[in-house]
Short mmCIF file of C-alpha atoms in Angstrom, two decimals:
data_model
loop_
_atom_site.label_atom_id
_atom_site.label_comp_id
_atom_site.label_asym_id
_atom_site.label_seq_id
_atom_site.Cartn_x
_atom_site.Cartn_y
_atom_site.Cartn_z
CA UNK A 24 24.80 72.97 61.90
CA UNK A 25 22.57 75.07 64.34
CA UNK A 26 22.13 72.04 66.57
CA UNK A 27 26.07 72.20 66.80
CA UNK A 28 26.51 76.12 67.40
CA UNK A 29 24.10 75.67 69.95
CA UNK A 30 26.08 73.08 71.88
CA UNK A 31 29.45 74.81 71.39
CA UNK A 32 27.52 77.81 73.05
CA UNK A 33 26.39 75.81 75.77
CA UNK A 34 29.73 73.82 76.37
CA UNK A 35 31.16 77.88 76.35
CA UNK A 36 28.78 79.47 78.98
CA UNK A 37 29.36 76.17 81.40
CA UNK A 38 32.98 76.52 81.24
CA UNK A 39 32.84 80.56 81.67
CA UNK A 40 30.15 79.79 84.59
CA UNK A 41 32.36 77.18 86.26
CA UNK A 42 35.78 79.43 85.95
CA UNK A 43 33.37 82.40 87.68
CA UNK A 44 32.37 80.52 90.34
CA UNK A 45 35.78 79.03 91.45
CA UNK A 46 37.25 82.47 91.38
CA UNK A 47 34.13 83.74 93.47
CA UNK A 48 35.11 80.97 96.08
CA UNK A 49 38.55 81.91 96.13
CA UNK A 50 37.78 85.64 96.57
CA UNK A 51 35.62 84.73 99.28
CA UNK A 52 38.27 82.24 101.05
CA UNK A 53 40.72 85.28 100.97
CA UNK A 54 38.45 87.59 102.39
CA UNK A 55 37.74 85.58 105.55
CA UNK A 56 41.51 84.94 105.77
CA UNK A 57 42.14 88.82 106.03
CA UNK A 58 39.35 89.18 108.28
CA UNK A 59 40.42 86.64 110.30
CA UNK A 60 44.12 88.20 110.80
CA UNK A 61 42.90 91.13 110.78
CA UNK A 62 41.17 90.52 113.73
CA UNK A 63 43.67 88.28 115.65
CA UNK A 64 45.65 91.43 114.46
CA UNK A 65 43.59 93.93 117.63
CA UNK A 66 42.98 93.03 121.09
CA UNK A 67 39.92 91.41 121.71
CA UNK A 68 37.65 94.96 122.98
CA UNK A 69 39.72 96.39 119.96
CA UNK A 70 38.26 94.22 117.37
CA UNK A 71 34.74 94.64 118.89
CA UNK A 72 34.92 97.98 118.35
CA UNK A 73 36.05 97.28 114.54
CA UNK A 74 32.75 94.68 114.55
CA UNK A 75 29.96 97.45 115.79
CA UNK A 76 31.22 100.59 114.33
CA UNK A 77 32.26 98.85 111.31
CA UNK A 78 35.63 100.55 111.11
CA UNK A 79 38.69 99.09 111.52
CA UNK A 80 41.39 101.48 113.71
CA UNK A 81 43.51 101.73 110.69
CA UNK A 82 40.70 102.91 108.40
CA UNK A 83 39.45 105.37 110.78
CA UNK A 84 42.93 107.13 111.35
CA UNK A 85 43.26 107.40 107.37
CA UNK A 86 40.06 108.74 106.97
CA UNK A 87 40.73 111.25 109.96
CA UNK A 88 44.29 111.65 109.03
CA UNK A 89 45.92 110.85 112.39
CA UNK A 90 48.67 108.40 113.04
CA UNK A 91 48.40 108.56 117.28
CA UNK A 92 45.65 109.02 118.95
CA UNK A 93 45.54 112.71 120.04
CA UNK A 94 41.94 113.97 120.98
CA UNK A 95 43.19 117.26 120.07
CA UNK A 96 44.21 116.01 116.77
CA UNK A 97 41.37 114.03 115.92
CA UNK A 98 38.66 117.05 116.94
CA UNK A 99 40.46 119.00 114.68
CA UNK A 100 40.40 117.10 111.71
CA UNK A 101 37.11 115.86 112.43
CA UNK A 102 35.69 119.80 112.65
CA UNK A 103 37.09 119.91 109.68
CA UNK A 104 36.62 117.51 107.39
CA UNK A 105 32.86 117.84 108.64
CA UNK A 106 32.64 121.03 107.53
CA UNK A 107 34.27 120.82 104.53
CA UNK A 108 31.84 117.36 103.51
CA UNK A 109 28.42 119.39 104.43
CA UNK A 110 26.15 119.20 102.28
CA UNK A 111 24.86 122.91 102.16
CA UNK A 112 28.51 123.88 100.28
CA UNK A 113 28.61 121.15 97.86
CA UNK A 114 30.04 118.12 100.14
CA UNK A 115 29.14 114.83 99.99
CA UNK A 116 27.06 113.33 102.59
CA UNK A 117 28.20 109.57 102.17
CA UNK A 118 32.06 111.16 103.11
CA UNK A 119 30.79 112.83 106.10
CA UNK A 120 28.70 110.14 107.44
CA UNK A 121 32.56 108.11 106.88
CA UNK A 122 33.69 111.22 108.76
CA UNK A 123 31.54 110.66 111.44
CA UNK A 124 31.91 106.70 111.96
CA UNK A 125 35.85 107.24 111.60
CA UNK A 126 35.60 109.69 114.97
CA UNK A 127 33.36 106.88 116.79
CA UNK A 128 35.22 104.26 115.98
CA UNK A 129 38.79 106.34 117.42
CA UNK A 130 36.45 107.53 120.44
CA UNK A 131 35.75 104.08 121.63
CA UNK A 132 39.63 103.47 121.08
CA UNK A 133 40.44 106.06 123.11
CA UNK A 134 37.55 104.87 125.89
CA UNK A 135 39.13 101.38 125.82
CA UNK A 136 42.79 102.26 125.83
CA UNK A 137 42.18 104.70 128.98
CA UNK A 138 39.80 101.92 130.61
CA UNK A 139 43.12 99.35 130.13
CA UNK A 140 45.50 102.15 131.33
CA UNK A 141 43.11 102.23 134.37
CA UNK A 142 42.65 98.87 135.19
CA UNK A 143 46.77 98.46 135.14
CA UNK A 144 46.59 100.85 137.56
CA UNK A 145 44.60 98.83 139.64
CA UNK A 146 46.51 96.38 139.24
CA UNK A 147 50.20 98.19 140.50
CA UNK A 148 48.27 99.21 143.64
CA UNK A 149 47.34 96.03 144.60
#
């Protein structure tokens, strides 16, 4: 009767193991797919951005709470959401370190969108 138990058990923990693993696969599949529109989603210097900061544009405005891209705006709530996250009156440093990456990442958007407005300059003078 033990021999028995022992292969229901086994029979069990295969079919548990099996269902895990195909819904691992599948979790994985639909990850890359919302990576991949996410990034077909930016412009190309857009999504590099995303890559190296490791912030997407749309994270780092809700962190920041901004929906355009005011440097006014963003210095503001970035002085303050710094100071309120500091460590020394009770903040957490993981949130201001998110603080921190979230004004990068909106930085370099701000570099690449004036670099574009630029070069279309350059472009309507020639």
């Amino acid at each position: 009767q033990a021999k028995y138990l022992a292969q229901i058990i086994l029979v069990g923990a295969q079919v548990v193991g099996r269902a895990f693993m195909r819904a691992l696969r599948q979790e994985l599949a639909a990850s890359r797919a919302a990576a991949d529109a996410r990034g077909r989603s930016e412009r190309p210097q857009s999504a590099a951005a995303s890559r190296i900061t490791g912030i997407s544009l749309q994270e780092a405005q809700q962190i920041l709470n901004v929906s355009n891209l005011s440097p006014e705006e963003i210095q503001k709530n970035y002085d303050h959401l710094f100071k309120v996250n500091d460590k020394s009156v009770g903040g957490s440093f993981y949130l201001q370190s998110k603080v921190v990456r979230a004004k990068e990442r909106l930085d370099e958007e701000l570099r690449i969108q004036a670099k574009d407005e630029k070069e279309k300059g350059w472009k309507a003078e020639t």
